[in-house]
PDB file of C-alpha atoms in Angstrom:
ATOM      1  CA  MET M   1      26.141 -33.879 -10.721  1.00  0.00           C
ATOM      2  CA  ASN M   2      23.256 -32.874  -9.303  1.00  0.00           C
ATOM      3  CA  ASN M   3      21.449 -29.699  -7.956  1.00  0.00           C
ATOM      4  CA  ILE M   4      21.463 -30.313  -4.728  1.00  0.00           C
ATOM      5  CA  VAL M   5      24.505 -32.142  -2.547  1.00  0.00           C
ATOM      6  CA  PRO M   6      24.310 -33.308   0.879  1.00  0.00           C
ATOM      7  CA  ILE M   7      25.681 -32.460   4.130  1.00  0.00           C
ATOM      8  CA  LYS M   8      28.736 -34.805   3.946  1.00  0.00           C
ATOM      9  CA  TRP M   9      29.450 -33.898   0.618  1.00  0.00           C
ATOM     10  CA  VAL M  10      30.009 -30.144   1.800  1.00  0.00           C
ATOM     11  CA  LEU M  11      31.093 -31.291   5.461  1.00  0.00           C
ATOM     12  CA  ALA M  12      34.554 -32.871   3.160  1.00  0.00           C
ATOM     13  CA  ARG M  13      35.086 -29.946   0.598  1.00  0.00           C
ATOM     14  CA  MET M  14      34.121 -27.421   2.679  1.00  0.00           C
ATOM     15  CA  CYS M  15      38.358 -26.406   3.217  1.00  0.00           C
ATOM     16  CA  GLU M  16      39.043 -27.030  -0.243  1.00  0.00           C
ATOM     17  CA  SER M  17      40.220 -23.384  -1.844  1.00  0.00           C
ATOM     18  CA  ASP M  18      37.838 -22.912  -4.589  1.00  0.00           C
ATOM     19  CA  ILE M  19      34.759 -23.345  -2.158  1.00  0.00           C
ATOM     20  CA  VAL M  20      32.893 -20.694  -1.382  1.00  0.00           C
ATOM     21  CA  ILE M  21      30.012 -21.861   1.055  1.00  0.00           C
ATOM     22  CA  VAL M  22      26.816 -18.943   0.768  1.00  0.00           C
ATOM     23  CA  ASP M  23      24.653 -18.182   3.556  1.00  0.00           C
ATOM     24  CA  CYS M  24      20.897 -16.861   2.389  1.00  0.00           C
ATOM     25  CA  ARG M  25      19.016 -17.442   5.450  1.00  0.00           C
ATOM     26  CA  PHE M  26      16.103 -15.003   5.005  1.00  0.00           C
ATOM     27  CA  GLN M  27      12.381 -14.016   6.856  1.00  0.00           C
ATOM     28  CA  LEU M  28      10.281 -12.531   5.085  1.00  0.00           C
ATOM     29  CA  GLY M  29       8.310  -9.841   7.109  1.00  0.00           C
ATOM     30  CA  LYS M  30      11.658  -9.924   9.636  1.00  0.00           C
ATOM     31  CA  PRO M  31      14.514  -8.719   6.533  1.00  0.00           C
ATOM     32  CA  LEU M  32      17.150  -8.340   9.421  1.00  0.00           C
ATOM     33  CA  SER M  33      16.871 -11.765  11.150  1.00  0.00           C
ATOM     34  CA  GLY M  34      18.606 -13.745   8.551  1.00  0.00           C
ATOM     35  CA  ARG M  35      21.800 -11.965   8.645  1.00  0.00           C
ATOM     36  CA  GLU M  36      21.708 -11.797  12.795  1.00  0.00           C
ATOM     37  CA  ALA M  37      21.306 -15.447  12.700  1.00  0.00           C
ATOM     38  CA  TYR M  38      24.137 -15.548  10.838  1.00  0.00           C
ATOM     39  CA  LYS M  39      26.098 -13.476  13.189  1.00  0.00           C
ATOM     40  CA  GLU M  40      25.497 -15.653  15.853  1.00  0.00           C
ATOM     41  CA  SER M  41      26.351 -19.628  13.635  1.00  0.00           C
ATOM     42  CA  HIS M  42      26.674 -19.876  10.519  1.00  0.00           C
ATOM     43  CA  ILE M  43      29.327 -23.069   8.557  1.00  0.00           C
ATOM     44  CA  PRO M  44      32.763 -22.283   8.974  1.00  0.00           C
ATOM     45  CA  GLY M  45      34.260 -19.930   6.508  1.00  0.00           C
ATOM     46  CA  ALA M  46      30.432 -19.288   4.916  1.00  0.00           C
ATOM     47  CA  VAL M  47      29.992 -16.105   3.767  1.00  0.00           C
ATOM     48  CA  TYR M  48      26.171 -13.769   3.928  1.00  0.00           C
ATOM     49  CA  LEU M  49      24.463 -12.715   0.919  1.00  0.00           C
ATOM     50  CA  ASP M  50      20.923 -11.226   1.673  1.00  0.00           C
ATOM     51  CA  LEU M  51      17.532 -12.028  -0.196  1.00  0.00           C
ATOM     52  CA  GLU M  52      16.523  -7.983  -0.377  1.00  0.00           C
ATOM     53  CA  GLN M  53      20.046  -6.516  -0.357  1.00  0.00           C
ATOM     54  CA  ASP M  54      21.722  -9.210  -2.772  1.00  0.00           C
ATOM     55  CA  LEU M  55      19.916 -10.725  -4.094  1.00  0.00           C
ATOM     56  CA  SER M  56      17.131  -8.278  -5.717  1.00  0.00           C
ATOM     57  CA  ALA M  57      16.872  -4.817  -6.906  1.00  0.00           C
ATOM     58  CA  PRO M  58      14.978  -1.705  -5.384  1.00  0.00           C
ATOM     59  CA  VAL M  59      11.213  -2.297  -5.387  1.00  0.00           C
ATOM     60  CA  ASP M  60       9.189  -0.369  -7.809  1.00  0.00           C
ATOM     61  CA  PRO M  61       7.323   2.260  -6.940  1.00  0.00           C
ATOM     62  CA  ASP M  62       4.272   1.021  -9.177  1.00  0.00           C
ATOM     63  CA  GLY M  63       4.831  -2.529  -8.567  1.00  0.00           C
ATOM     64  CA  HIS M  64       6.530  -3.544 -11.980  1.00  0.00           C
ATOM     65  CA  GLY M  65       8.882  -6.354 -11.892  1.00  0.00           C
ATOM     66  CA  GLY M  66       6.933  -7.443  -8.350  1.00  0.00           C
ATOM     67  CA  ARG M  67       8.433  -7.287  -4.566  1.00  0.00           C
ATOM     68  CA  HIS M  68      11.672  -9.399  -5.172  1.00  0.00           C
ATOM     69  CA  PRO M  69      13.062  -7.463  -8.796  1.00  0.00           C
ATOM     70  CA  LEU M  70      15.806  -9.261 -10.192  1.00  0.00           C
ATOM     71  CA  PRO M  71      18.569  -7.091  -9.658  1.00  0.00           C
ATOM     72  CA  ASP M  72      21.188  -5.800 -12.101  1.00  0.00           C
ATOM     73  CA  ALA M  73      23.562  -8.396 -13.485  1.00  0.00           C
ATOM     74  CA  ALA M  74      26.271  -6.175 -13.494  1.00  0.00           C
ATOM     75  CA  VAL M  75      25.165  -5.288 -10.080  1.00  0.00           C
ATOM     76  CA  LEU M  76      25.481  -8.910  -8.646  1.00  0.00           C
ATOM     77  CA  ALA M  77      28.151 -10.352 -10.508  1.00  0.00           C
ATOM     78  CA  ASP M  78      30.193  -7.389  -8.700  1.00  0.00           C
ATOM     79  CA  ARG M  79      28.315  -8.011  -5.614  1.00  0.00           C
ATOM     80  CA  LEU M  80      29.372 -11.798  -5.748  1.00  0.00           C
ATOM     81  CA  GLY M  81      33.286 -11.037  -6.436  1.00  0.00           C
ATOM     82  CA  LYS M  82      33.267  -8.783  -3.174  1.00  0.00           C
ATOM     83  CA  ALA M  83      31.483 -12.373  -1.398  1.00  0.00           C
ATOM     84  CA  GLY M  84      34.927 -14.069  -3.098  1.00  0.00           C
ATOM     85  CA  ILE M  85      33.374 -16.173  -5.858  1.00  0.00           C
ATOM     86  CA  SER M  86      34.899 -16.295  -9.221  1.00  0.00           C
ATOM     87  CA  ASN M  87      33.969 -17.439 -12.280  1.00  0.00           C
ATOM     88  CA  GLU M  88      35.992 -21.294 -11.471  1.00  0.00           C
ATOM     89  CA  THR M  89      34.466 -20.786  -7.544  1.00  0.00           C
ATOM     90  CA  ARG M  90      32.386 -23.997  -6.813  1.00  0.00           C
ATOM     91  CA  VAL M  91      29.143 -22.047  -5.230  1.00  0.00           C
ATOM     92  CA  VAL M  92      27.326 -23.455  -2.236  1.00  0.00           C
ATOM     93  CA  ALA M  93      24.074 -22.499  -0.667  1.00  0.00           C
ATOM     94  CA  TYR M  94      21.834 -23.309   2.051  1.00  0.00           C
ATOM     95  CA  ASP M  95      19.547 -21.434   4.525  1.00  0.00           C
ATOM     96  CA  ASP M  96      16.598 -22.450   6.751  1.00  0.00           C
ATOM     97  CA  GLN M  97      13.740 -21.924   4.473  1.00  0.00           C
ATOM     98  CA  GLY M  98      13.583 -25.435   3.217  1.00  0.00           C
ATOM     99  CA  GLY M  99      15.861 -24.526   0.214  1.00  0.00           C
ATOM    100  CA  ALA M 100      13.475 -21.962  -1.175  1.00  0.00           C
ATOM    101  CA  MET M 101      16.177 -18.488  -0.641  1.00  0.00           C
ATOM    102  CA  ALA M 102      19.369 -20.744  -1.377  1.00  0.00           C
ATOM    103  CA  SER M 103      17.514 -22.005  -4.692  1.00  0.00           C
ATOM    104  CA  ARG M 104      17.198 -18.014  -5.726  1.00  0.00           C
ATOM    105  CA  LEU M 105      20.711 -17.626  -5.304  1.00  0.00           C
ATOM    106  CA  TRP M 106      21.210 -21.061  -7.511  1.00  0.00           C
ATOM    107  CA  TRP M 107      18.448 -19.651  -9.951  1.00  0.00           C
ATOM    108  CA  LEU M 108      20.518 -16.910  -9.528  1.00  0.00           C
ATOM    109  CA  MET M 109      24.094 -17.445 -10.711  1.00  0.00           C
ATOM    110  CA  LYS M 110      22.770 -20.087 -13.637  1.00  0.00           C
ATOM    111  CA  TYR M 111      21.222 -17.151 -15.150  1.00  0.00           C
ATOM    112  CA  LEU M 112      24.479 -15.423 -15.002  1.00  0.00           C
ATOM    113  CA  GLY M 113      25.985 -18.446 -16.784  1.00  0.00           C
ATOM    114  CA  HIS M 114      27.602 -20.160 -13.626  1.00  0.00           C
ATOM    115  CA  GLU M 115      27.005 -23.711 -13.820  1.00  0.00           C
ATOM    116  CA  GLN M 116      28.883 -25.004 -10.334  1.00  0.00           C
ATOM    117  CA  VAL M 117      26.238 -24.014  -7.753  1.00  0.00           C
ATOM    118  CA  TYR M 118      24.434 -25.917  -5.823  1.00  0.00           C
ATOM    119  CA  VAL M 119      21.691 -26.335  -2.838  1.00  0.00           C
ATOM    120  CA  MET M 120      22.654 -27.874   0.703  1.00  0.00           C
ATOM    121  CA  ASP M 121      19.928 -30.582   1.474  1.00  0.00           C
ATOM    122  CA  GLY M 122      19.078 -29.978   4.430  1.00  0.00           C
ATOM    123  CA  GLY M 123      19.924 -26.308   5.342  1.00  0.00           C
ATOM    124  CA  PHE M 124      21.771 -25.201   8.956  1.00  0.00           C
ATOM    125  CA  THR M 125      19.371 -27.188  11.060  1.00  0.00           C
ATOM    126  CA  ALA M 126      19.926 -30.175   9.550  1.00  0.00           C
ATOM    127  CA  TRP M 127      24.121 -29.623   9.723  1.00  0.00           C
ATOM    128  CA  LYS M 128      23.571 -28.611  13.291  1.00  0.00           C
ATOM    129  CA  ASN M 129      21.698 -31.528  13.986  1.00  0.00           C
ATOM    130  CA  ALA M 130      23.954 -33.871  11.835  1.00  0.00           C
ATOM    131  CA  GLY M 131      26.772 -32.654  14.560  1.00  0.00           C
ATOM    132  CA  CYS M 132      28.942 -30.534  12.061  1.00  0.00           C
ATOM    133  CA  PRO M 133      31.050 -27.077  12.813  1.00  0.00           C
ATOM    134  CA  VAL M 134      29.873 -24.219  13.334  1.00  0.00           C
ATOM    135  CA  SER M 135      30.879 -20.473  14.267  1.00  0.00           C
ATOM    136  CA  ALA M 136      30.392 -17.340  14.619  1.00  0.00           C
ATOM    137  CA  GLU M 137      33.786 -15.603  12.991  1.00  0.00           C
ATOM    138  CA  GLN M 138      33.589 -13.911  10.023  1.00  0.00           C
ATOM    139  CA  LYS M 139      35.995 -15.211   7.357  1.00  0.00           C
ATOM    140  CA  ILE M 140      37.886 -12.471   5.934  1.00  0.00           C
ATOM    141  CA  ILE M 141      37.032 -12.362   2.617  1.00  0.00           C
ATOM    142  CA  VAL M 142      39.601 -11.849  -0.825  1.00  0.00           C
ATOM    143  CA  PRO M 143      38.132 -10.039  -3.892  1.00  0.00           C
ATOM    144  CA  ALA M 144      37.439 -11.976  -6.706  1.00  0.00           C
ATOM    145  CA  ARG M 145      36.275 -10.978 -10.273  1.00  0.00           C
ATOM    146  CA  PHE M 146      32.807 -12.580 -11.391  1.00  0.00           C
ATOM    147  CA  LEU M 147      31.998 -12.201 -15.313  1.00  0.00           C
ATOM    148  CA  ALA M 148      29.110 -12.924 -15.876  1.00  0.00           C
ATOM    149  CA  THR M 149      27.689 -14.577 -19.297  1.00  0.00           C
ATOM    150  CA  VAL M 150      23.576 -13.645 -18.781  1.00  0.00           C
ATOM    151  CA  GLN M 151      21.345 -16.674 -19.864  1.00  0.00           C
ATOM    152  CA  HIS M 152      19.197 -14.451 -21.010  1.00  0.00           C
ATOM    153  CA  ASN M 153      16.289 -18.001 -22.632  1.00  0.00           C
ATOM    154  CA  MET M 154      16.001 -18.826 -18.544  1.00  0.00           C
ATOM    155  CA  LEU M 155      13.529 -15.790 -18.169  1.00  0.00           C
ATOM    156  CA  VAL M 156      10.351 -14.818 -19.470  1.00  0.00           C
ATOM    157  CA  GLU M 157       8.693 -10.883 -18.757  1.00  0.00           C
ATOM    158  CA  VAL M 158       5.230 -10.325 -18.210  1.00  0.00           C
ATOM    159  CA  ASP M 159       4.397  -9.255 -21.902  1.00  0.00           C
ATOM    160  CA  GLU M 160       5.167 -12.933 -22.891  1.00  0.00           C
ATOM    161  CA  VAL M 161       3.265 -14.514 -20.498  1.00  0.00           C
ATOM    162  CA  ARG M 162       0.363 -12.142 -21.548  1.00  0.00           C
ATOM    163  CA  GLU M 163       0.489 -13.285 -25.053  1.00  0.00           C
ATOM    164  CA  SER M 164       1.443 -16.800 -24.736  1.00  0.00           C
ATOM    165  CA  LEU M 165      -2.426 -17.081 -22.262  1.00  0.00           C
ATOM    166  CA  GLY M 166      -4.699 -18.978 -24.847  1.00  0.00           C
ATOM    167  CA  THR M 167      -1.783 -20.233 -26.850  1.00  0.00           C
ATOM    168  CA  GLY M 168      -0.083 -22.846 -25.586  1.00  0.00           C
ATOM    169  CA  ARG M 169       3.010 -21.725 -26.341  1.00  0.00           C
ATOM    170  CA  PHE M 170       3.766 -22.411 -22.059  1.00  0.00           C
ATOM    171  CA  VAL M 171       2.914 -24.463 -19.316  1.00  0.00           C
ATOM    172  CA  LEU M 172       2.667 -22.297 -16.574  1.00  0.00           C
ATOM    173  CA  VAL M 173       3.326 -23.332 -13.116  1.00  0.00           C
ATOM    174  CA  ASP M 174       1.976 -21.385  -9.553  1.00  0.00           C
ATOM    175  CA  SER M 175       4.345 -22.134  -6.954  1.00  0.00           C
ATOM    176  CA  ARG M 176       1.993 -20.952  -3.910  1.00  0.00           C
ATOM    177  CA  GLU M 177      -0.029 -22.344  -1.386  1.00  0.00           C
ATOM    178  CA  ALA M 178      -3.340 -24.034  -3.183  1.00  0.00           C
ATOM    179  CA  PRO M 179      -5.389 -20.910  -1.432  1.00  0.00           C
ATOM    180  CA  ARG M 180      -3.555 -18.395  -2.700  1.00  0.00           C
ATOM    181  CA  TYR M 181      -3.744 -19.732  -5.601  1.00  0.00           C
ATOM    182  CA  ARG M 182      -7.360 -20.532  -5.824  1.00  0.00           C
ATOM    183  CA  GLY M 183      -7.729 -16.983  -4.575  1.00  0.00           C
ATOM    184  CA  GLU M 184      -9.348 -18.289  -1.727  1.00  0.00           C
ATOM    185  CA  ALA M 185      -6.693 -15.810   0.403  1.00  0.00           C
ATOM    186  CA  GLU M 186      -4.142 -13.284  -0.310  1.00  0.00           C
ATOM    187  CA  PRO M 187      -1.483 -12.834   2.784  1.00  0.00           C
ATOM    188  CA  ILE M 188       0.745 -10.353   0.915  1.00  0.00           C
ATOM    189  CA  ASP M 189       0.064  -8.886  -2.575  1.00  0.00           C
ATOM    190  CA  ARG M 190      -2.814  -6.670  -2.991  1.00  0.00           C
ATOM    191  CA  VAL M 191      -5.087  -8.941  -5.403  1.00  0.00           C
ATOM    192  CA  ALA M 192      -6.059 -12.834  -5.168  1.00  0.00           C
ATOM    193  CA  GLY M 193      -6.481 -15.272  -8.040  1.00  0.00           C
ATOM    194  CA  HIS M 194      -3.319 -16.943 -10.510  1.00  0.00           C
ATOM    195  CA  ILE M 195      -2.663 -16.232 -13.947  1.00  0.00           C
ATOM    196  CA  PRO M 196      -5.453 -17.712 -16.047  1.00  0.00           C
ATOM    197  CA  GLY M 197      -4.363 -21.693 -17.391  1.00  0.00           C
ATOM    198  CA  ALA M 198      -1.918 -21.665 -14.105  1.00  0.00           C
ATOM    199  CA  ARG M 199      -1.311 -24.827 -12.801  1.00  0.00           C
ATOM    200  CA  ASN M 200      -1.150 -25.167  -9.022  1.00  0.00           C
ATOM    201  CA  VAL M 201       2.435 -26.830  -7.533  1.00  0.00           C
ATOM    202  CA  PHE M 202       3.171 -25.785  -3.824  1.00  0.00           C
ATOM    203  CA  TRP M 203       6.965 -25.651  -3.952  1.00  0.00           C
ATOM    204  CA  ALA M 204       7.472 -26.637  -0.530  1.00  0.00           C
ATOM    205  CA  GLU M 205       5.881 -30.222  -1.386  1.00  0.00           C
ATOM    206  CA  GLY M 206       9.657 -30.589  -3.359  1.00  0.00           C
ATOM    207  CA  ARG M 207      10.588 -31.252  -0.055  1.00  0.00           C
ATOM    208  CA  GLY M 208      10.076 -35.200   2.020  1.00  0.00           C
ATOM    209  CA  PRO M 209       9.042 -35.068   5.784  1.00  0.00           C
ATOM    210  CA  ASP M 210      12.202 -34.998   7.083  1.00  0.00           C
ATOM    211  CA  GLY M 211      12.940 -31.093   5.641  1.00  0.00           C
ATOM    212  CA  THR M 212      15.508 -32.837   2.674  1.00  0.00           C
ATOM    213  CA  TRP M 213      14.316 -32.813  -1.147  1.00  0.00           C
ATOM    214  CA  LYS M 214      12.444 -35.892  -2.766  1.00  0.00           C
ATOM    215  CA  SER M 215      14.437 -37.967  -5.636  1.00  0.00           C
ATOM    216  CA  ALA M 216      13.804 -37.331  -8.920  1.00  0.00           C
ATOM    217  CA  ASP M 217      11.405 -40.054  -9.065  1.00  0.00           C
ATOM    218  CA  GLU M 218       9.511 -38.383  -6.767  1.00  0.00           C
ATOM    219  CA  GLN M 219       9.645 -34.982  -8.271  1.00  0.00           C
ATOM    220  CA  ALA M 220       8.566 -36.004 -11.418  1.00  0.00           C
ATOM    221  CA  ALA M 221       5.589 -37.862  -9.523  1.00  0.00           C
ATOM    222  CA  ARG M 222       4.842 -34.371  -8.412  1.00  0.00           C
ATOM    223  CA  PHE M 223       4.809 -32.828 -11.645  1.00  0.00           C
ATOM    224  CA  ALA M 224       3.344 -36.112 -13.033  1.00  0.00           C
ATOM    225  CA  GLY M 225       0.261 -34.944 -11.553  1.00  0.00           C
ATOM    226  CA  VAL M 226      -0.828 -31.157 -13.211  1.00  0.00           C
ATOM    227  CA  GLY M 227      -0.184 -33.389 -16.116  1.00  0.00           C
ATOM    228  CA  LEU M 228       3.536 -32.820 -16.885  1.00  0.00           C
ATOM    229  CA  SER M 229       6.234 -35.285 -18.531  1.00  0.00           C
ATOM    230  CA  GLN M 230       9.500 -35.401 -19.379  1.00  0.00           C
ATOM    231  CA  ASN M 231       8.566 -36.920 -22.872  1.00  0.00           C
ATOM    232  CA  ASP M 232       6.281 -33.270 -23.411  1.00  0.00           C
ATOM    233  CA  ASP M 233       7.465 -30.792 -25.949  1.00  0.00           C
ATOM    234  CA  VAL M 234       6.740 -27.496 -23.823  1.00  0.00           C
ATOM    235  CA  GLU M 235       8.685 -24.880 -22.322  1.00  0.00           C
ATOM    236  CA  ILE M 236       7.509 -24.702 -18.863  1.00  0.00           C
ATOM    237  CA  VAL M 237       7.644 -21.149 -16.822  1.00  0.00           C
ATOM    238  CA  VAL M 238       6.545 -21.016 -12.965  1.00  0.00           C
ATOM    239  CA  TYR M 239       5.961 -18.540 -10.874  1.00  0.00           C
ATOM    240  CA  CYS M 240       5.516 -17.592  -7.119  1.00  0.00           C
ATOM    241  CA  GLY M 241       4.226 -14.152  -5.870  1.00  0.00           C
ATOM    242  CA  SER M 242       7.302 -12.572  -5.398  1.00  0.00           C
ATOM    243  CA  GLY M 243      10.128 -14.869  -8.069  1.00  0.00           C
ATOM    244  CA  VAL M 244      11.710 -16.608  -5.066  1.00  0.00           C
ATOM    245  CA  THR M 245       9.711 -19.309  -3.808  1.00  0.00           C
ATOM    246  CA  ALA M 246       9.221 -20.526  -7.889  1.00  0.00           C
ATOM    247  CA  CYS M 247      13.385 -21.381  -7.400  1.00  0.00           C
ATOM    248  CA  PRO M 248      12.850 -24.654  -6.385  1.00  0.00           C
ATOM    249  CA  ASN M 249       9.905 -25.505  -8.036  1.00  0.00           C
ATOM    250  CA  VAL M 250      12.940 -24.778 -11.206  1.00  0.00           C
ATOM    251  CA  LEU M 251      15.909 -26.916  -9.362  1.00  0.00           C
ATOM    252  CA  ALA M 252      12.902 -29.236  -8.516  1.00  0.00           C
ATOM    253  CA  LEU M 253      11.800 -29.655 -12.502  1.00  0.00           C
ATOM    254  CA  ARG M 254      15.807 -29.677 -13.142  1.00  0.00           C
ATOM    255  CA  GLU M 255      16.174 -32.666 -10.890  1.00  0.00           C
ATOM    256  CA  ALA M 256      13.260 -34.546 -12.780  1.00  0.00           C
ATOM    257  CA  GLY M 257      14.784 -33.828 -16.004  1.00  0.00           C
ATOM    258  CA  PHE M 258      12.769 -31.401 -17.650  1.00  0.00           C
ATOM    259  CA  SER M 259      14.634 -28.604 -19.137  1.00  0.00           C
ATOM    260  CA  ARG M 260      12.760 -26.547 -21.199  1.00  0.00           C
ATOM    261  CA  VAL M 261      11.914 -24.531 -17.668  1.00  0.00           C
ATOM    262  CA  LYS M 262      12.109 -21.040 -17.628  1.00  0.00           C
ATOM    263  CA  LEU M 263      11.218 -18.893 -14.638  1.00  0.00           C
ATOM    264  CA  TYR M 264       8.863 -15.273 -14.379  1.00  0.00           C
ATOM    265  CA  ALA M 265      10.754 -13.599 -12.267  1.00  0.00           C
ATOM    266  CA  GLY M 266       8.154 -10.563 -11.687  1.00  0.00           C
ATOM    267  CA  SER M 267       5.883 -13.563 -10.542  1.00  0.00           C
ATOM    268  CA  TRP M 268       1.916 -12.960  -9.068  1.00  0.00           C
ATOM    269  CA  SER M 269       3.361  -9.681  -7.873  1.00  0.00           C
ATOM    270  CA  ASP M 270       4.129  -8.262 -11.030  1.00  0.00           C
ATOM    271  CA  TRP M 271       1.551  -9.680 -13.067  1.00  0.00           C
ATOM    272  CA  ILE M 272      -0.732  -7.268 -10.660  1.00  0.00           C
ATOM    273  CA  SER M 273       1.282  -4.375 -10.805  1.00  0.00           C
ATOM    274  CA  TYR M 274      -0.709  -4.371 -14.782  1.00  0.00           C
ATOM    275  CA  SER M 275      -4.166  -3.312 -14.404  1.00  0.00           C
ATOM    276  CA  GLY M 276      -5.053  -4.954 -17.803  1.00  0.00           C
ATOM    277  CA  ASN M 277      -3.992  -8.044 -17.101  1.00  0.00           C
ATOM    278  CA  PRO M 278      -6.412 -10.924 -16.400  1.00  0.00           C
ATOM    279  CA  ILE M 279      -7.027 -13.069 -12.988  1.00  0.00           C
ATOM    280  CA  ALA M 280      -8.373 -16.693 -12.131  1.00  0.00           C
ATOM    281  CA  THR M 281      -9.834 -17.224  -8.831  1.00  0.00           C
ATOM    282  CA  ARG M 282     -11.320 -20.697  -9.503  1.00  0.00           C
ATOM    283  CA  ASP M 283      -9.459 -24.151  -9.819  1.00  0.00           C
ATOM    284  CA  GLU M 284      -7.496 -24.994 -12.623  1.00  0.00           C
ATOM    285  CA  GLU M 285      -8.191 -28.321 -14.337  1.00  0.00           C
ATOM    286  CA  HIS M 286      -4.360 -29.848 -13.652  1.00  0.00           C
ATOM    287  CA  GLN M 287      -4.351 -28.617 -10.162  1.00  0.00           C
ATOM    288  CA  SER M 288      -2.200 -30.359  -8.045  1.00  0.00           C
ATOM    289  CA  LYS M 289      -3.353 -33.892  -7.086  1.00  0.00           C
ATOM    290  CA  ALA M 290      -0.921 -33.865  -4.461  1.00  0.00           C
TER     291      ALA M 290
END
C-alpha cells in the first residue's frame, strides 16, 4: 500500500479496532494553536500528538540537534503507547499544514520500525469540506504497549554530512523555499544559506493546486528537475530548517520509487550550530527547475 491514503479510505475504516487516527496540527510560532484546534473539532476518535511536546526532544541550549531535535526512541515509544498505539496498530496521521506535521509522525514511526503508518491526503480542511463527520469529544484512550526497533539506517548525523562533502557519497536535498536556500532571506535561523552542494526542492511543491499530494510520476519529475533518477545508485539525504518539512520530501521520494533516502534530522539549524561548518549562499547547478 502507498504511504498516502485518501479521505474515503479513512472514512471507511475509522471505526475499526486496530486503527488509531492522530491529529498532528501545529503552527510554528503558535505552539498552542494545534491543540486548541483539536479540542474545538477533529476527526471522531482521533488522538492528538504535539510536534514540540510529543514528536521532538527539548532544544539543546547550544542549538545542537536543531530546533526540533528527534525525541528519544524510548520516550516516544512510551508516548505512542499512552496514545493507544501498539505494534499491531494501523496509524493514520493528518494535519492542516500540507502534510508536513503528519509526515513527521509518519517518518518517526517508520524510524521506530512501524510499517503500518499512513498520511491522510488533503488534511483536516479537506475532510470537513468533503462533509465527513467531526467531533469535539475526546476519546477515552486505552493504553497499549509499543516496542521500538530503531532503524538507524534512515538517519544521518552532522559528522556524516560534513565528512561527505565533496566525496559524492550523498546527494543532499534542501527542502526549504528557494530564497532561504539561496541565502537571500532567513526568517527563522540566525544564519542564511545552505549546505554546500545541496540541491533545492521545495517540499510544498509536492502537492497540487487542490492541496492533495501529487502522483508518483509527478513526484519523480520534481526530483528529476535536480538531476535525480530512481535508477541512480546514490544515497539521498534530505534536510530543511529543523527536520520537519524535510519529512514530506522523504515521503515524496519514497512514493516516487527512491529507496535509498535518509533524513538529516538536525538540518540547517543544527548545521549552523557548529562554527566550522561551511555555508553556501549561491545557486547550485542542480537547483530545482520547478
